[in-house]
Structure formats: structure tokens, C-alpha cells
Short mmCIF file of C-alpha atoms and ligand atoms in Angstrom, two decimals:
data_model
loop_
_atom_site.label_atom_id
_atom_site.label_comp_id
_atom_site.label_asym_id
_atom_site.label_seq_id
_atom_site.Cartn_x
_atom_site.Cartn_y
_atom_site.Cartn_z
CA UNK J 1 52.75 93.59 102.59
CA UNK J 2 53.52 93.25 99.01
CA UNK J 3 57.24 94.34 98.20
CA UNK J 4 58.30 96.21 94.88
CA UNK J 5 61.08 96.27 93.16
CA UNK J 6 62.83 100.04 93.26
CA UNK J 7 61.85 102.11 90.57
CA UNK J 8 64.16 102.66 87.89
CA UNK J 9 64.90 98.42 87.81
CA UNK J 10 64.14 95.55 86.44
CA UNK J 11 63.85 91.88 86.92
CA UNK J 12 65.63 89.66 84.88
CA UNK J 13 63.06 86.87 84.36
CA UNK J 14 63.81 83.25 83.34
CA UNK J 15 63.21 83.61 79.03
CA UNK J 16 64.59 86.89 79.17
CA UNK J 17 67.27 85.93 81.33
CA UNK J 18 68.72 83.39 78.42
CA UNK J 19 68.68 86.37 75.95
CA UNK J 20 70.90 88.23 77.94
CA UNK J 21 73.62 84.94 78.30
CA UNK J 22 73.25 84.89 74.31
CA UNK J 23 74.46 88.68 74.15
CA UNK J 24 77.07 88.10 76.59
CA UNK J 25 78.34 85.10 75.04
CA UNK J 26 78.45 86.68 71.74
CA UNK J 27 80.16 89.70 73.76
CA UNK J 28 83.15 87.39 75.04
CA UNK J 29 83.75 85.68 71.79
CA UNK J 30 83.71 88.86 69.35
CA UNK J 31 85.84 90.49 72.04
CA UNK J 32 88.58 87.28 73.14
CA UNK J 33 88.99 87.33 69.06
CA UNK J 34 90.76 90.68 69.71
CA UNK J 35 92.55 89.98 72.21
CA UNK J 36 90.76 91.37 75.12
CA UNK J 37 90.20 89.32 78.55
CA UNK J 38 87.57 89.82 80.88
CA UNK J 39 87.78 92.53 84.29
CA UNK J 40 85.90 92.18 87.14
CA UNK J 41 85.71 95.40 89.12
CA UNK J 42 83.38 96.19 92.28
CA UNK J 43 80.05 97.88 92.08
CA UNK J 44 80.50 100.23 94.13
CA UNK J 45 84.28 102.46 94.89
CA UNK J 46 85.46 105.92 96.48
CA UNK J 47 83.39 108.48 95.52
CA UNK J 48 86.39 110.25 94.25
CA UNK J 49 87.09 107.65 91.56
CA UNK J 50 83.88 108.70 89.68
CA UNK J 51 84.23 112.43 90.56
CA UNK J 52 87.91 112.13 89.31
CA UNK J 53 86.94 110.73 86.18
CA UNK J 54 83.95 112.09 84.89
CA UNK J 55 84.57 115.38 86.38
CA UNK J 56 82.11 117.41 88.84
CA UNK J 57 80.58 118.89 86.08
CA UNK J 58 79.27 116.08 84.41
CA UNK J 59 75.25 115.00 84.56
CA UNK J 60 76.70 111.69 86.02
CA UNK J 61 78.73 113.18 88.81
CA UNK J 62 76.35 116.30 89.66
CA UNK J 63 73.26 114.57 89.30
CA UNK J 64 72.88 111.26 88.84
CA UNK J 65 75.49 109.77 91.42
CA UNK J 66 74.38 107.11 93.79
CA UNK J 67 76.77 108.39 97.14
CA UNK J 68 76.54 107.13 100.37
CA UNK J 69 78.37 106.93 103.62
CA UNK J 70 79.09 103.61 104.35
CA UNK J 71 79.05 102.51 108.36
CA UNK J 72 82.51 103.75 108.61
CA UNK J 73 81.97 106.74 107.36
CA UNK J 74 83.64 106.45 103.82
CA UNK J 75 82.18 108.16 100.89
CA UNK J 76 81.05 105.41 98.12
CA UNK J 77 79.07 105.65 95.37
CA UNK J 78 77.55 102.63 93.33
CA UNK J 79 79.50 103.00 89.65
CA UNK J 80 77.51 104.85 87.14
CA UNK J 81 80.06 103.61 84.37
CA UNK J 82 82.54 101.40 83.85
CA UNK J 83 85.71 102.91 82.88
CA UNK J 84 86.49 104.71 86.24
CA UNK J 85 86.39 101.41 88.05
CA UNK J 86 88.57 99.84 85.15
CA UNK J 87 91.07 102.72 85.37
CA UNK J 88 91.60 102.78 88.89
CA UNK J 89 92.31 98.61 88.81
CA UNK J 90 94.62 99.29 86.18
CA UNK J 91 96.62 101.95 88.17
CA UNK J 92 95.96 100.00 91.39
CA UNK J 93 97.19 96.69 90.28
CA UNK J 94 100.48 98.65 88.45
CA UNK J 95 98.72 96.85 85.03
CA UNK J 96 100.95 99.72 83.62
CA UNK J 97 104.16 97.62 84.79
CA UNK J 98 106.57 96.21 81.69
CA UNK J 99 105.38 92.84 82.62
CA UNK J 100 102.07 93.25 80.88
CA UNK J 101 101.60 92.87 77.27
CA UNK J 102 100.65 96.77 75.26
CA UNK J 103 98.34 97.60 74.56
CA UNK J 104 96.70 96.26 77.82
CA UNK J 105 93.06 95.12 76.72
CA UNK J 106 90.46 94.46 78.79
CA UNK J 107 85.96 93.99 78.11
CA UNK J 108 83.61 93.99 80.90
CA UNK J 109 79.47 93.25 81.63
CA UNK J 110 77.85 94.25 84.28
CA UNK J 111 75.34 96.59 86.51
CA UNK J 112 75.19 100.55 86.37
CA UNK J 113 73.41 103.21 88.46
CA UNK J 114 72.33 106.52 87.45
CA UNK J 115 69.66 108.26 88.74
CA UNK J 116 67.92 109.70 86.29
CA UNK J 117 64.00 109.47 85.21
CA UNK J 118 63.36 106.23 83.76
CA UNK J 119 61.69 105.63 80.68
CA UNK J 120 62.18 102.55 77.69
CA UNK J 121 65.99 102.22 77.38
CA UNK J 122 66.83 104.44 80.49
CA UNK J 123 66.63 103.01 84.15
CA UNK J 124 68.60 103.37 87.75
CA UNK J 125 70.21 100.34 87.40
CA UNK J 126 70.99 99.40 83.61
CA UNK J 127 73.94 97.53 82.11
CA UNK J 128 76.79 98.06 79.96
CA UNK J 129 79.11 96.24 78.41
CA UNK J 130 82.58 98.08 76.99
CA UNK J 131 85.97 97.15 76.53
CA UNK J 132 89.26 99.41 77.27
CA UNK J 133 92.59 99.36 76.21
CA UNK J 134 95.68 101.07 77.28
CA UNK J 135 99.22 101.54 76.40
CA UNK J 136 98.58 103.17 72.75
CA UNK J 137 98.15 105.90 70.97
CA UNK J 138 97.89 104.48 67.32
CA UNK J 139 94.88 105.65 65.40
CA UNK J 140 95.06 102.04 64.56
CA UNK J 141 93.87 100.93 67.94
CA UNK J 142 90.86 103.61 67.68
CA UNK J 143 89.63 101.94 64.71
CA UNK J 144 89.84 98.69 65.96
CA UNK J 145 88.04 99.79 69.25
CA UNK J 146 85.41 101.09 66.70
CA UNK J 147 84.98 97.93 64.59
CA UNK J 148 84.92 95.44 67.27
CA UNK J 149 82.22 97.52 69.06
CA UNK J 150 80.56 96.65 64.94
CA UNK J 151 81.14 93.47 64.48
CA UNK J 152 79.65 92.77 68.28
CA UNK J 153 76.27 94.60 67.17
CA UNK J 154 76.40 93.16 63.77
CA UNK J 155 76.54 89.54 64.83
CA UNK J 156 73.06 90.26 67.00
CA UNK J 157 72.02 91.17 63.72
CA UNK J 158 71.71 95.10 64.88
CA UNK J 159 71.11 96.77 61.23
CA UNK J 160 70.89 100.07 60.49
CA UNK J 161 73.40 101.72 62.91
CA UNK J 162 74.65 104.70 62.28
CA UNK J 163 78.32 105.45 63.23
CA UNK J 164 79.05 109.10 63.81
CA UNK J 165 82.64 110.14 64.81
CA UNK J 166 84.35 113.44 65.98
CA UNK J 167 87.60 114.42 67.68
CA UNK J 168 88.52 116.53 70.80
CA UNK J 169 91.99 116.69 69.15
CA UNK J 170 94.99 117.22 71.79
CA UNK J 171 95.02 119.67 74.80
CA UNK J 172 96.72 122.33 72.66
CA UNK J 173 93.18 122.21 70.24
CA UNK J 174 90.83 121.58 73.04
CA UNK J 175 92.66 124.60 74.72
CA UNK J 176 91.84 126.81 71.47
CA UNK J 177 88.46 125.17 70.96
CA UNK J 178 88.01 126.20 75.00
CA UNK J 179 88.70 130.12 73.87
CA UNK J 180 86.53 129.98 71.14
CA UNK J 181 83.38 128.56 73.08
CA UNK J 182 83.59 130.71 75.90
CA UNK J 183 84.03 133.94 73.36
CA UNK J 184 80.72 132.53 71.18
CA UNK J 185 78.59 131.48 74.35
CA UNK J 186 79.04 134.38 76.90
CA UNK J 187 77.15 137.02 74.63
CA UNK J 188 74.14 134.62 75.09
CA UNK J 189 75.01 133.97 79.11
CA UNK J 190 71.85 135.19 80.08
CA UNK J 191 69.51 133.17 77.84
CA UNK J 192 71.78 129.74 78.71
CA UNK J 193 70.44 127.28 80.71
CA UNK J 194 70.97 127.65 84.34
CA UNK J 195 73.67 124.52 84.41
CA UNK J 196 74.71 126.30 81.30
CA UNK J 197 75.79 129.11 82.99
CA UNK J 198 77.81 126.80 85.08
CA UNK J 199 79.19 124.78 82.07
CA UNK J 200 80.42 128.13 80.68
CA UNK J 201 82.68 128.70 83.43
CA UNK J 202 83.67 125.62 84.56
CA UNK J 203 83.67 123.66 80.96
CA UNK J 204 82.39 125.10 78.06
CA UNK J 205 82.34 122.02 75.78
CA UNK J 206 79.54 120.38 78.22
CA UNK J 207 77.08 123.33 76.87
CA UNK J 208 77.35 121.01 73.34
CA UNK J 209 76.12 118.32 75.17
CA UNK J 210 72.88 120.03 76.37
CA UNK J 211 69.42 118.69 76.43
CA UNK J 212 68.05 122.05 76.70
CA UNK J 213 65.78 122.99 74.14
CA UNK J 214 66.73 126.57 74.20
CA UNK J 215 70.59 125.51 74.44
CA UNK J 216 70.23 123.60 71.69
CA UNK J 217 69.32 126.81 69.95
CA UNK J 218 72.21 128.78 70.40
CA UNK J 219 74.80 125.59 70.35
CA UNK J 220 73.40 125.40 66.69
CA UNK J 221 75.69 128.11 65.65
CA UNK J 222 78.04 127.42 67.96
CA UNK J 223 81.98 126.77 66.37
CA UNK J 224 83.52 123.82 65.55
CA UNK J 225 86.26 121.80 67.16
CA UNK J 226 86.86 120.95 63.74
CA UNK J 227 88.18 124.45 62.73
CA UNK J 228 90.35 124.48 65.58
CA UNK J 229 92.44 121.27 65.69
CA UNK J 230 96.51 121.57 65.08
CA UNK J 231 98.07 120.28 62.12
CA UNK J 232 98.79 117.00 64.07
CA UNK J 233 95.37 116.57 65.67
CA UNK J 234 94.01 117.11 62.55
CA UNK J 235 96.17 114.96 60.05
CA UNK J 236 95.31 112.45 63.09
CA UNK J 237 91.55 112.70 62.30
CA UNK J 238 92.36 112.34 58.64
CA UNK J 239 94.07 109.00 59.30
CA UNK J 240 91.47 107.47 61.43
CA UNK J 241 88.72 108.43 58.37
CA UNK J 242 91.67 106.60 55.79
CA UNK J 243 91.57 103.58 58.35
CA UNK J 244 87.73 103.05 58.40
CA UNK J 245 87.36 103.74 54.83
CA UNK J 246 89.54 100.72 54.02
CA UNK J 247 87.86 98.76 56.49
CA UNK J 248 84.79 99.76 54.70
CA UNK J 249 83.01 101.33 57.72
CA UNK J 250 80.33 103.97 57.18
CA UNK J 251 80.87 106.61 59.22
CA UNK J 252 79.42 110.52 59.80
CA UNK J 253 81.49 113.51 61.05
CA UNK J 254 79.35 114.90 63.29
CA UNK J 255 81.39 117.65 65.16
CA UNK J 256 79.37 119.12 67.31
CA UNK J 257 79.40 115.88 69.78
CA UNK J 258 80.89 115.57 72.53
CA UNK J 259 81.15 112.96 75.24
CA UNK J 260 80.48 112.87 79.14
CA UNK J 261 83.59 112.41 80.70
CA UNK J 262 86.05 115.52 80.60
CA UNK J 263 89.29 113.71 79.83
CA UNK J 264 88.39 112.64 76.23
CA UNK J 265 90.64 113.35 73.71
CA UNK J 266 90.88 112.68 70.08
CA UNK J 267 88.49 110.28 68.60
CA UNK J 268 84.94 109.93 70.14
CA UNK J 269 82.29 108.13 68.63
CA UNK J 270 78.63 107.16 68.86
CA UNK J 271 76.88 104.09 67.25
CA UNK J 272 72.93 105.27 66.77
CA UNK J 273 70.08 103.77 65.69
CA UNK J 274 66.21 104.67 64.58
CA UNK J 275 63.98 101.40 65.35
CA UNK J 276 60.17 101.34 66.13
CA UNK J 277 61.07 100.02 69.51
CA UNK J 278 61.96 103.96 69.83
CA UNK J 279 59.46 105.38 68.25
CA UNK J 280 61.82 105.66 65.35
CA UNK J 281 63.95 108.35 67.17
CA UNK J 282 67.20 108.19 67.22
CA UNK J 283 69.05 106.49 70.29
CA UNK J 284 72.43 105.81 71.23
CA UNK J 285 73.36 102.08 72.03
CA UNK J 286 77.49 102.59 72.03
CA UNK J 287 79.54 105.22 73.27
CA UNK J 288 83.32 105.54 73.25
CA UNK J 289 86.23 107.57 72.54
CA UNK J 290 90.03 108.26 74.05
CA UNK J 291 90.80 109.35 77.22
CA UNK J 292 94.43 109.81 77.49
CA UNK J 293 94.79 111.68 80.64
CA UNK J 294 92.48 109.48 82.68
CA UNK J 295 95.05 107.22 84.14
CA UNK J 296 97.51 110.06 84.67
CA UNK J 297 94.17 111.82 86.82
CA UNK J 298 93.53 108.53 88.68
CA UNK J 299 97.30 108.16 89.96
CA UNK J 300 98.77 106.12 87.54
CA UNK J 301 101.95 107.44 85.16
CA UNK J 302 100.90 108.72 81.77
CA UNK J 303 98.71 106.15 79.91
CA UNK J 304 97.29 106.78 76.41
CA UNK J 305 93.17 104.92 76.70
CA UNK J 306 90.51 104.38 74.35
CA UNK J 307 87.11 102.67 75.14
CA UNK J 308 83.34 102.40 74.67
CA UNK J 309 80.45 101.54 76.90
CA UNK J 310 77.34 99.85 75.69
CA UNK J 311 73.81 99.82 77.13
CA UNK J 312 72.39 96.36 77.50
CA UNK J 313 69.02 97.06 78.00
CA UNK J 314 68.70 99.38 74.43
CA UNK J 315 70.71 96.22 72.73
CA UNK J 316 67.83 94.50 74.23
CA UNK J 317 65.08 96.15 73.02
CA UNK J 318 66.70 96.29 69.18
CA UNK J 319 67.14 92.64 69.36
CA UNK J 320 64.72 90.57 67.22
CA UNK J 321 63.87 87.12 67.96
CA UNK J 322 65.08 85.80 64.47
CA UNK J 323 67.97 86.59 65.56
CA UNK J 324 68.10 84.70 68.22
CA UNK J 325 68.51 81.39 69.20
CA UNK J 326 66.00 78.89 70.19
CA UNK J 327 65.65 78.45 73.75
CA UNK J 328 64.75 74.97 73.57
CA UNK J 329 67.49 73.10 75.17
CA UNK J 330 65.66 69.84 77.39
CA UNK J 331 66.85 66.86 75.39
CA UNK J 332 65.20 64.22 77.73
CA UNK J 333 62.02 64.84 80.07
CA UNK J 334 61.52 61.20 81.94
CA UNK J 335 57.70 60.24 82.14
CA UNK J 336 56.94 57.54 84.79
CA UNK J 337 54.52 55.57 85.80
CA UNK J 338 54.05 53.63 89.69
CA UNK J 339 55.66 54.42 92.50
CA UNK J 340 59.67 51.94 91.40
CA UNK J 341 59.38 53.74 88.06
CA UNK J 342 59.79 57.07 90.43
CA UNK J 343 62.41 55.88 92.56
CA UNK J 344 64.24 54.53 89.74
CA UNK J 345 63.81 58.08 87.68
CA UNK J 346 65.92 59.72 90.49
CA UNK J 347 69.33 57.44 89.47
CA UNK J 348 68.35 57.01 85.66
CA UNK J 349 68.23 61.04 85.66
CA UNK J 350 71.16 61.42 87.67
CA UNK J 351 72.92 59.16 85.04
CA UNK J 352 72.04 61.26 81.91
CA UNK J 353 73.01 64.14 83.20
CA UNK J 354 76.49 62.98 83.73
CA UNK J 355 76.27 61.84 80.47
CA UNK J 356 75.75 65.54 79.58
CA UNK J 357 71.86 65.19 78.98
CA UNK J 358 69.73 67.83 80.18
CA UNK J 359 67.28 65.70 81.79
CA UNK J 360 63.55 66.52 84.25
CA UNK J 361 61.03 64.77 85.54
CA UNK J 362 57.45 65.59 87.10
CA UNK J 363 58.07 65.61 90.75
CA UNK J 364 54.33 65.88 91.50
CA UNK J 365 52.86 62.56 90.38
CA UNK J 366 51.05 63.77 87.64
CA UNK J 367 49.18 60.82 85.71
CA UNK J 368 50.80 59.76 82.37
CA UNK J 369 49.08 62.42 79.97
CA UNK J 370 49.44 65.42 82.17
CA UNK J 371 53.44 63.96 81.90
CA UNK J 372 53.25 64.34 78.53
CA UNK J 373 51.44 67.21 78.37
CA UNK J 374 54.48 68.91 80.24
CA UNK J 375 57.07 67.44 77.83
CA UNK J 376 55.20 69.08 75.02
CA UNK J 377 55.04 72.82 76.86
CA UNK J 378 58.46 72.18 77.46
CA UNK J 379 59.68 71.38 74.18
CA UNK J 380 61.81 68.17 75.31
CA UNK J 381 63.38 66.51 72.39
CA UNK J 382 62.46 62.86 73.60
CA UNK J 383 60.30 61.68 76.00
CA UNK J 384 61.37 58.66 78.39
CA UNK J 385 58.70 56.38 79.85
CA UNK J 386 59.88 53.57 82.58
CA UNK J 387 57.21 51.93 84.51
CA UNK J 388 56.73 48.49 86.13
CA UNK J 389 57.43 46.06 83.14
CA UNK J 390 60.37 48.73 81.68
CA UNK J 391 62.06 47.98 84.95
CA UNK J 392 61.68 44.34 85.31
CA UNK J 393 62.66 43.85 81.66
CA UNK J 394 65.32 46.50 81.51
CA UNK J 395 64.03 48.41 78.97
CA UNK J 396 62.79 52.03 78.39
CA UNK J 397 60.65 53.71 75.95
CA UNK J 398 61.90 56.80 74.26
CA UNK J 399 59.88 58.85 71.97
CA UNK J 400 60.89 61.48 69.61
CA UNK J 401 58.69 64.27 70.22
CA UNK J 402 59.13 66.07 66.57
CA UNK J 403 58.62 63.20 64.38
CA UNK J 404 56.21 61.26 67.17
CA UNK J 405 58.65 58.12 66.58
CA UNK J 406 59.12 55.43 69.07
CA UNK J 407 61.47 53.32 70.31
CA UNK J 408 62.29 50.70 73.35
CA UNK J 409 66.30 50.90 74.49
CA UNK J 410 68.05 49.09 77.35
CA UNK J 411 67.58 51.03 80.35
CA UNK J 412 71.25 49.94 81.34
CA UNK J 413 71.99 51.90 78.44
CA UNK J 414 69.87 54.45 78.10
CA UNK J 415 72.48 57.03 77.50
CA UNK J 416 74.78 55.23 75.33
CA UNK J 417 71.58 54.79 73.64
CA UNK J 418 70.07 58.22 73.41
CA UNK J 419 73.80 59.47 71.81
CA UNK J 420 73.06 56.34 69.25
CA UNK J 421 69.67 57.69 68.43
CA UNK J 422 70.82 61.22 68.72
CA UNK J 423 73.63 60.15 65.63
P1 LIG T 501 72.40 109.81 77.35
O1 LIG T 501 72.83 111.01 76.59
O2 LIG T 501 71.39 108.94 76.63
O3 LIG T 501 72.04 110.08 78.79
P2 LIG T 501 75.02 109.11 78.21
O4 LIG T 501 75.94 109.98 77.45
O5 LIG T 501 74.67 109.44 79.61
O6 LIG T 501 73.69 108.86 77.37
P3 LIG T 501 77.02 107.07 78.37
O7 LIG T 501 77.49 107.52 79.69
O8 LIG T 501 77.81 107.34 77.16
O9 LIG T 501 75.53 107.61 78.14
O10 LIG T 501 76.71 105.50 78.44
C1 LIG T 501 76.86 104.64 77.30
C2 LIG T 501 75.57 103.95 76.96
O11 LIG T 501 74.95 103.42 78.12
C3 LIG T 501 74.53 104.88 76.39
O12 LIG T 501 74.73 105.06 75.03
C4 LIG T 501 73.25 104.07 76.65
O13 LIG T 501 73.10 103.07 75.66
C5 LIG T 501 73.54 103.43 77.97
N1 LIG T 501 72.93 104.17 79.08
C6 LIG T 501 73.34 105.31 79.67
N2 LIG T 501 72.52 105.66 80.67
C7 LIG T 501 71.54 104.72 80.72
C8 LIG T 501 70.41 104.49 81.56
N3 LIG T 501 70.11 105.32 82.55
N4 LIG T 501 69.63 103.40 81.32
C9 LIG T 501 69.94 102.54 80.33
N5 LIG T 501 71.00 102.69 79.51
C10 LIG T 501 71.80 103.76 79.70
MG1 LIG T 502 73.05 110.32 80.55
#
């Protein structure tokens, strides 16, 4: 019987594996610089906390949900996002209390599950990473939560994104915007989309969001929000633009989009890209936007929210391996020769590695070349031989690999000695 993995995943192999530490690494630095900490939520929570958020008309929660029973009978589903699970810690753990610092700023990593048909840069279990903050309103905070979400892609050397921007504006808009929809879309009712049909009665602004060829048609014409925003919502709007002109951010209006989760408000945003690892279509690596009444929804007091969520796996397949760093890290690979040089390698290895050395050996008594051979493939930085007469005359070859370069240290030593050599 030869197992495979579920479809819709992936395995993270060793190589790849070290590309994904690099984007994370670069994730917690751009992100601590801001001020935001790292949250661990669970996989998997109450159905409802996904239902709540999203809202039952959503793809995620009337499609793509992974729900189960667990063996007591409670109704779970595997998180297909991450800010439910973030919003329900924050109202769980009272993170609204006065104790903790405003606006409350938190980034995390981690697995997704959607089920949808997978094809390059869309699987059942993918990865985001976002960040969320809570506790302001300020315009100010939207375009920060815009240009950290840049400089994180910039620093993986991500070029050519496209920012596009649009706001919901405030219930009072959204409420006109609501009339307006329903009074342009019902005239076509019968040529929408069957989940169309739905969308028009339960939540017009979802039909935007089609991928219906034929509802893309008619959402063409279709009004915009822009037309219908208050004098607040839309001096708002203004202010945000003012803000990421002077932080010299490119940006596009683009006001027919709209985002997946029904409490958005505001400012929502989309980072795009064209790259040949699409077939030069357009994709969407970062997703974001406010969500002011999402705490209030999830049982916590009223709570002003912006975030975005990132997929890992379409950062992944941007990323260029200039841009990355090398992957050689092995500074010491010990070659040895007789059976006392092999005992000996076990302490002598154990000894550079507390010296902070990352140090291997052949554990399968490989002759000398075939050592060496395996130093090479690895790319070790120096090369270590001990055998018989090393040991009786405490000494021990080492051999820069680059420059071919050879030396004989005190084994006694031999760390002390590699940092000497190493300058
Ligand atoms: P799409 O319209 O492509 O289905 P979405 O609106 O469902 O996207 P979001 O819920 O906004 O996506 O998620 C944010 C980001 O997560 C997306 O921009 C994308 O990069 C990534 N993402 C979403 N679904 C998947 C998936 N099934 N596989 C891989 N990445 C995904
Ligand atoms: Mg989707």
C-alpha cells in the first residue's frame, strides 16, 4: 500500500522548507518593527466563529468550510482564515480590557483550509500570514496596515505589485449602496447566477465579487459605492489617498471590489501581481481591509479592526532565488579515518557544536574520498580530518573548501581554532 498525501496539499520538503523560515523570519522582523507581536490561535474552532464572521453567504462559509462533528458531538470546522480565530481570542481573552496597550496589534503564520479545486497558488490546505489590529479608527492605522503589508513583500524583493484600494464607507453608505444594488441587479434576476440570485437577497454586494462569467457582465455596469458614500465616509477615503500619497505609495481606486467577509467597512485593499509563474495573469497575494463590527458580532464590546491576510504559497511561487539567501550553512563536516578517529569524532563534534559550529560527520564508514566527496555536495565550509597520528599528536587537519587551503590545528583546540581561522 502506497499512501498519498490528500489532494489539495503539499509537502514541505527539506530546501523548500528553509525558504519558507526565510519568509517568516523576514515576516516577524518587518512586522515586530511596528509594533505587532505574534498570536497563536488553534486550527480548528466552533463552527459558529467562521459562520459569524464571514457570514453564511460567503464562498468560504457556504462552500468551502471544512465542518465536522467532533466525538462529542460539537460542530468544528478547521479555520479557513485567520482573522475569525484572532477575533474571537481577542474577545475571549478580554484583550479589549484598559490594561492592554491601543491599538492592540497582533501578526500571525500558519495553516488554512478551504475546499476549493486546486490549481498553482490555490490548495485545501495553504498558508497565510496577516496581521490585525484593534482599538482604532484612524485612517492613519489603515495606511500603516497597508505599508507594512509593502515593505514585507518589498524586502522578498516582490516587484511589480499593484496596490488597488476601495472603501465600503460606514453602515449609513453601505446601507445606500445596499438600495442601489438591489434596484440595478433585480431587473437582470433572471439572467444572475444561481448563487446570484441568492446574493441578491441575502447580500447584494457579494454579486461584485462574482466569478461568473455572465455576472461579470452585468456587474460591469453595475453602480458604484463610490457615488454613494456620506460626506464623512468619503472625506475619510480622501484622507487615506493624502496619507499614501505622502508615503509615496502607488495605489489604484478600483471600486468595484469588494472583500469576502461581510463586516468590512471602510478601506479594503488588494496587493496584485502579473508574473510568468501565473501565466502573466493577474493574482492576488494580500488581502485586507477594516472590519469594525467584527468584534462587536463575535461577543466582544464595540472594537474598530483593520487587517490583511497573505497567501504563502503565491509569495512562494513569486519568490526568485536571487533573492534569497544561500542555504549553505555547514561550517565544519569532520572526515575520519580508522576506527579511534570515529570514536573520537563523536566528542570532537559534540564540542563544536557547543561552540556554536554546525558540525556532521559520515556515520557510514565511507573511505576518505567518498568523505570528501560528501563535504563537497554539502557545501561545508571546512573540512576536518583526524585519524590515527592526528590523535596521538593532538592535532587536526582543517581544510578550507573554497580556496582548497590547508591547515593542521590542535585538536584540544579545534574550536578556539576554527573562530581564529574563521577571523
Ligand atoms: P480568491 O478570490 O483568489 O479565492 P479570496 O478572496 O478567497 O481569494 P482571501 O480570503 O482574501 O482570498 O485570502 C487572502 C489570500 O490568501 C488570497 O489573496 C490568496 O493569496 C490566499 N488564498 C486564498 N485562498 C487560497 C487557497 N485556496 N490556496 C492558496 N492561497 C489562497
Ligand atoms: Mg476564495
Amino acid at each position: 500500500m502506497r499512501y498519498q498525501k490528500p489532494k489539495g496539499t503539499m509537502d514541505i520538503l527539506p530546501g523548500e522548507s528553509q525558504k519558507w523560515q526565510y519568509v517568516e523570519s523576514i515576516a516577524q522582523d518587518t512586522f515586530n518593527k511596528y509594533r505587532f507581536s505574534e498570536i497563536r490561535t488553534p486550527i480548528f474552532e466552533s463552527y459558529e466563529v467562521f459562520e459569524r464572521s464571514s457570514g453564511d453567504t460567503s464562498d468560504i462559509v457556504s462552500k468551502e468550510m471544512y465542518d465536522f462533528k467532533d466525538k462529542g458531538d460539537r460542530r468544528l470546522a478547521l479555520r479557513p482564515e485567520g482573522t475569525a480565530g484572532v477575533v474571537r481570542a481577542y474577545v475571549e481573552n478580554k484583550l479589549y480590557g484598559p490594561e492592554h496597550i491601543k491599538p492592540y496589534k497582533v501578526w500571525y503564520k500558519g495553516p488554512m483550509f478551504r475546499y476549493e479545486r486546486p490549481q498553482s497558488g490555490r490548495q485545501r490546505q495553504f498558508h497565510q500570514i496577516g496581521v490585525e489590529a484593534f482599538g482604532s479608527d484612524s485612517p492613519e492605522l489603515d495606511a500603516e496596515i497597508i505599508s507594512v503589508g509593502l515593505e514585507f513583500l518589498n524586502r522578498l524583493g516582490i516587484k511589480n505589485l499593484k496596490v488597488a484600494i476601495n472603501t465600503l464607507g460606514d453602515p449609513e453608505s453601505r446601507a445606500a449602496y445596499h438600495k442601489a444594488l438591489v434596484d440595478y441587479f433585480t431587473p437582470f434576476k433572471d439572467q444572475l447566477s444561481d448563487d446570484s440570485k441568492i446574493r441578491l437577497e441575502k447580500n447584494p454586494l457579494r454579486i461584485l465579487d462574482s466569478k461568473d462569467n455572465n455576472d461579470k457582465k452585468i456587474v460591469a455596469n453595475a453602480p458604484s459605492i463610490l457615488d454613494y458614500l456620506n460626506d464623512a465616509s468619503a472625506q475619510r477615503f480622501e484622507y487615506l489617498k493624502n496619507l499614501l500619497d505622502d508615503l509615496d505609495i502607488n495605489y489604484e481606486v478600483d471600486s468595484t471590489m469588494v472583500r469576502g467577509l461581510d463586516y468590512y467597512n471602510h478601506t479594503i485593499f488588494e496587493f496584485m501581481v502579473t508574473d510568468p509563474a501565473f501565466d502573466n495573469k493577474e493574482i492576488t497575494v494580500l488581502a485586507g481591509g477594516r472590519y469594525n463590527g467584527l468584534v462587536e458580532e463575535l461577543g466582544g464590546p464595540e472594537t474598530p479592526g483593520i487587517g490583511f491576510g497573505l497567501g504563502v504559497e503565491r509569495l512562494m511561487l513569486l519568490l526568485k532565488d536571487e533573492d534569497l539567501p544561500s542555504a549553505n550553512n555547514l561550517d565544519v563536516y569532520l572526515v575520519t579515518i580508522g576506527e579511534k578517529a570515529e570514536r573520537a569524532s563523536v566528542k570532537i563534534l559534540s564540542s563544536l557544536r557547543r561552540a556554536g559550529f554546525c558540525a556532521d560527520k559520515d556515520y557510514l564508514q565511507r573511505k576518505i574520498k567518498a568523505q570528501f566527496k560528501t563535504a563537497n555536495n554539502l557545501n561545508a565550509k571546512y573540512t576536518v580530518t583526524i585519524g590515527d597520528s592526528e590523535l596521538e599528536n593532538d592535532t587536526a587537519s582543517v581544510k578550507n573548501m573554497a580556496t582548497g587551503e590547508q591547515v593542521s590545528v590542535s585538536l584540544e583546540n579545534l574550536a578556539e581554532e576554527l573562530k581564529k581561522i574563521e577571523g
